[in-house]
PDB file of C-alpha atoms in Angstrom:
ATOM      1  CA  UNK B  17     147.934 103.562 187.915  1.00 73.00           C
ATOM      2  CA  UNK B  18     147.161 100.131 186.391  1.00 88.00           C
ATOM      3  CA  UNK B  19     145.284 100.016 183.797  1.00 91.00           C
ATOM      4  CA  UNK B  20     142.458  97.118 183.775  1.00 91.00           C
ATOM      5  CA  UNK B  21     143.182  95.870 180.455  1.00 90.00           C
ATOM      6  CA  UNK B  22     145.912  94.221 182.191  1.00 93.00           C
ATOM      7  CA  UNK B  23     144.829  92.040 184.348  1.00 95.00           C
ATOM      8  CA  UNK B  24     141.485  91.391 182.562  1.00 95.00           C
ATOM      9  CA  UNK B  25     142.208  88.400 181.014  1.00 95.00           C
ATOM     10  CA  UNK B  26     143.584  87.283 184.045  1.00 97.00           C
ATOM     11  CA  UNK B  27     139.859  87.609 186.484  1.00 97.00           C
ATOM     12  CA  UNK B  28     137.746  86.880 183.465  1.00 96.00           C
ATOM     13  CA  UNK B  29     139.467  83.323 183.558  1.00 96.00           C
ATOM     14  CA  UNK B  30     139.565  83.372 187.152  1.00 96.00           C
ATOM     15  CA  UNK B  31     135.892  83.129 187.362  1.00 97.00           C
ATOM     16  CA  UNK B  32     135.582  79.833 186.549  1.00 93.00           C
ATOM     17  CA  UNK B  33     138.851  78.585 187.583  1.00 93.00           C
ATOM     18  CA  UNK B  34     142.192  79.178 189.738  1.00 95.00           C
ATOM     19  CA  UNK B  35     144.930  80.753 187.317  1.00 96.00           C
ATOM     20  CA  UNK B  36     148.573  79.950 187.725  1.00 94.00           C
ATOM     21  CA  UNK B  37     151.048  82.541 188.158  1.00 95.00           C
ATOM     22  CA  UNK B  38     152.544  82.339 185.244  1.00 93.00           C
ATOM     23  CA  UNK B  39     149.291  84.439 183.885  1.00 95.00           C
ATOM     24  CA  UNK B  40     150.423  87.212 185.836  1.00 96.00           C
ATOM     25  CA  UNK B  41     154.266  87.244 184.496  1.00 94.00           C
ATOM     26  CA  UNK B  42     152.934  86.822 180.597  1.00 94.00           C
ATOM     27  CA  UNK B  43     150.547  90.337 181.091  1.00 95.00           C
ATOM     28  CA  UNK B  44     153.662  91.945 183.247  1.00 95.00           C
ATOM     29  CA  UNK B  45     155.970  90.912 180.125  1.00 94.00           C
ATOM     30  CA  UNK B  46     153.341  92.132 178.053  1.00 93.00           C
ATOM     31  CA  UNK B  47     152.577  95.072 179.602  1.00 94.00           C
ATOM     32  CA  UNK B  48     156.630  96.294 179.206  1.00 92.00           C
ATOM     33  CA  UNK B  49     156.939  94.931 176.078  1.00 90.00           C
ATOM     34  CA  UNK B  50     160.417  93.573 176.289  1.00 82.00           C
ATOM     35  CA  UNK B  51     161.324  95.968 179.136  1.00 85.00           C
ATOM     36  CA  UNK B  52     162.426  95.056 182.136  1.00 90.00           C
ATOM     37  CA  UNK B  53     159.659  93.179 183.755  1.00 94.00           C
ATOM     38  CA  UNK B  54     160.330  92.027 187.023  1.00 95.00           C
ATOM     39  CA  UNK B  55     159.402  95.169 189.359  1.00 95.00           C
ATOM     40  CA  UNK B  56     156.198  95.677 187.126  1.00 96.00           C
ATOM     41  CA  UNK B  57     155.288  92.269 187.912  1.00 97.00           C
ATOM     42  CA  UNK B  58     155.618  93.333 191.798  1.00 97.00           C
ATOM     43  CA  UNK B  59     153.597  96.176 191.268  1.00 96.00           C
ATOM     44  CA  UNK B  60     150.702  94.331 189.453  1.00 97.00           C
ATOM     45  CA  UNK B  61     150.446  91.647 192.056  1.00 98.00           C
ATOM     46  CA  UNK B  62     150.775  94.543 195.052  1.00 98.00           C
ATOM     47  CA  UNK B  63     148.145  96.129 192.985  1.00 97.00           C
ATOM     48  CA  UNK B  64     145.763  93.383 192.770  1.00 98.00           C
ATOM     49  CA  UNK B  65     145.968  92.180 196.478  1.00 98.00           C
ATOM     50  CA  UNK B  66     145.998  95.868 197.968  1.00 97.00           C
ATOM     51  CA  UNK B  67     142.478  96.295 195.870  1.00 97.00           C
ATOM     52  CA  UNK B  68     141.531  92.703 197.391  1.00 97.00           C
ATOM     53  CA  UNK B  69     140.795  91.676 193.144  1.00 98.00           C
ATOM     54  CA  UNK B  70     142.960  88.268 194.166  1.00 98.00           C
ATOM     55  CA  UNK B  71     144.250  86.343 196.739  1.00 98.00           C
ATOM     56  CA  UNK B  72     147.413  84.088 196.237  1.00 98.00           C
ATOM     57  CA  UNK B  73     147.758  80.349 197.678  1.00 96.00           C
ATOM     58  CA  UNK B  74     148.507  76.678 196.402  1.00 94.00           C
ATOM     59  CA  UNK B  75     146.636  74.154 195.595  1.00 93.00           C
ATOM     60  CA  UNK B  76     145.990  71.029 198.097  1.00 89.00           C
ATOM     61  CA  UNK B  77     143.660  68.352 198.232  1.00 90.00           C
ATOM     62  CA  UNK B  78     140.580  70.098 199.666  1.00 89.00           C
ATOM     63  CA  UNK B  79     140.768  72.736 196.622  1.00 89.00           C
ATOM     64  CA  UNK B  80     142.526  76.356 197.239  1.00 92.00           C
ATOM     65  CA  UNK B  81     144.299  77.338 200.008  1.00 94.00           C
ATOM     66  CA  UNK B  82     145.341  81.059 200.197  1.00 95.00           C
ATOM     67  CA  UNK B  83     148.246  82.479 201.509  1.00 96.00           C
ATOM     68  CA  UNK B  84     147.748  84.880 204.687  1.00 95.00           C
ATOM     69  CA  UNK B  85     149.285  88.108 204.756  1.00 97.00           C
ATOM     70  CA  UNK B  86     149.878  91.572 204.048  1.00 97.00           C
ATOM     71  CA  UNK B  87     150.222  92.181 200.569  1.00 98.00           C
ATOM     72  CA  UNK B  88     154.404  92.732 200.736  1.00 97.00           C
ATOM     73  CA  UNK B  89     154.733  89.443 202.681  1.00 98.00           C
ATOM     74  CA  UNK B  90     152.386  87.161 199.990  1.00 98.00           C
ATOM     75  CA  UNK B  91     154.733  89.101 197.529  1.00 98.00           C
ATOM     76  CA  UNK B  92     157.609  87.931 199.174  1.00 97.00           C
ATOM     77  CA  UNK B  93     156.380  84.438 199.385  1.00 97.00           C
ATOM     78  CA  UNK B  94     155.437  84.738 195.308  1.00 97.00           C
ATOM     79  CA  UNK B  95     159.062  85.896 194.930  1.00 96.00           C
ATOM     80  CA  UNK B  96     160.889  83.339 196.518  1.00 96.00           C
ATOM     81  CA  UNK B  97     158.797  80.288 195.047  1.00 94.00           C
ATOM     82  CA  UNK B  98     159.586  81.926 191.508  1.00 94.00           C
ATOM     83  CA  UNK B  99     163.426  82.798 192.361  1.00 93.00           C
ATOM     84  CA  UNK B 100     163.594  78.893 193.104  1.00 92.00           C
ATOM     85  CA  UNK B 101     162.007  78.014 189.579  1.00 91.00           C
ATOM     86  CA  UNK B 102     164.409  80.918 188.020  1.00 89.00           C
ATOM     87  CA  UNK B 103     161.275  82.666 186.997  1.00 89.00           C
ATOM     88  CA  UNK B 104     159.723  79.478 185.214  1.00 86.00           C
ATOM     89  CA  UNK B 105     156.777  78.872 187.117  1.00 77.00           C
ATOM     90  CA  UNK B 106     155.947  75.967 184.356  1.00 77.00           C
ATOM     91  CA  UNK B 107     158.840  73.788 186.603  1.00 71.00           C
ATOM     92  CA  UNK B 108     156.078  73.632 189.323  1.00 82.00           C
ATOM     93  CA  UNK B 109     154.932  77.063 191.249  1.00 89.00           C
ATOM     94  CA  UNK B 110     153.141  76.294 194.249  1.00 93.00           C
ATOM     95  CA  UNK B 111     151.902  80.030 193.617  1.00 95.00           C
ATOM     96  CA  UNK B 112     148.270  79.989 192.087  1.00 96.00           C
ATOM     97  CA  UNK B 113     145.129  82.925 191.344  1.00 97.00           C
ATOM     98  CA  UNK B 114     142.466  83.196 193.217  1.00 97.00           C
ATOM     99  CA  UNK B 115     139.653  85.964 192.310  1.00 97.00           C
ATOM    100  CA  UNK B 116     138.009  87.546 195.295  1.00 97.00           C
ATOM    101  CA  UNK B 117     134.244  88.126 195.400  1.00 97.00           C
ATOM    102  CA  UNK B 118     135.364  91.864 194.039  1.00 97.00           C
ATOM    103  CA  UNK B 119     137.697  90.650 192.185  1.00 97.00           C
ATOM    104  CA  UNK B 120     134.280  88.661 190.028  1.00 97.00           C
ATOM    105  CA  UNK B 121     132.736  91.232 190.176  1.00 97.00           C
ATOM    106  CA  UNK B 122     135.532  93.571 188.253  1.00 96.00           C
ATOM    107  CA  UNK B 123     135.722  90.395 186.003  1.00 96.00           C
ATOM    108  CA  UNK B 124     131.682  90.582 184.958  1.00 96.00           C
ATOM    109  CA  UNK B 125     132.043  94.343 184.487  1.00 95.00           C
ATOM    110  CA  UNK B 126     135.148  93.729 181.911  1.00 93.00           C
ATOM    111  CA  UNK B 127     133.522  91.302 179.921  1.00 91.00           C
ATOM    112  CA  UNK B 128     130.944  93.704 178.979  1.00 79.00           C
ATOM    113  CA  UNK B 129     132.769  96.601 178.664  1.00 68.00           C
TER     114      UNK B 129
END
């Protein structure tokens, strides 16, 4: 089980604004603490989109455009854009954070807990 502390930082600041993937590989690095980090990484992101907390997508002109799919296929999609950056999503990710209604909702009951 994940534990919410892990992804908190990562909803509170979606609230306001889409959060770029590389977010989600500083709390997996974290989160091992100089383990492997890779599969965790996975698992977090399968973990947020199977609990519909996020959806993935890129960012285009009219604002955020999500990614359809089951959560193994936008994992997939995440995978490949990073394998092409060789995990340095600061070279230009198309992959980008976007909180779900629930996934605000988590977010406002994290702040004040």
């Amino acid at each position: 089980m994940i534990e919410n502390r892990v992804f908190a930082d990562i909803l509170i600041e979606g609230m306001d604004d889409w959060v770029p993937i590389d977010q989600l590989i500083w709390a997996a690095k974290e989160e091992v603490e100089g383990g492997p980090w890779r599969n965790y990484f996975a698992e977090l992101l399968v973990f947020l989109l199977e609990n519909d907390l996020i959806q993935i997508g890129e960012l285009a002109e009219s604002g955020f455009s999500p990614w359809i799919g089951e959560p193994a296929r936008i994992l997939q999609l995440v995978t490949e854009d990073l394998e092409s950056l060789s995990w340095d999503p600061r070279l230009g990710s198309r992959a980008w954070i976007s909180n779900t209604g629930t996934g605000n909702d988590l977010a406002r009951t994290l702040i004040t807990s």
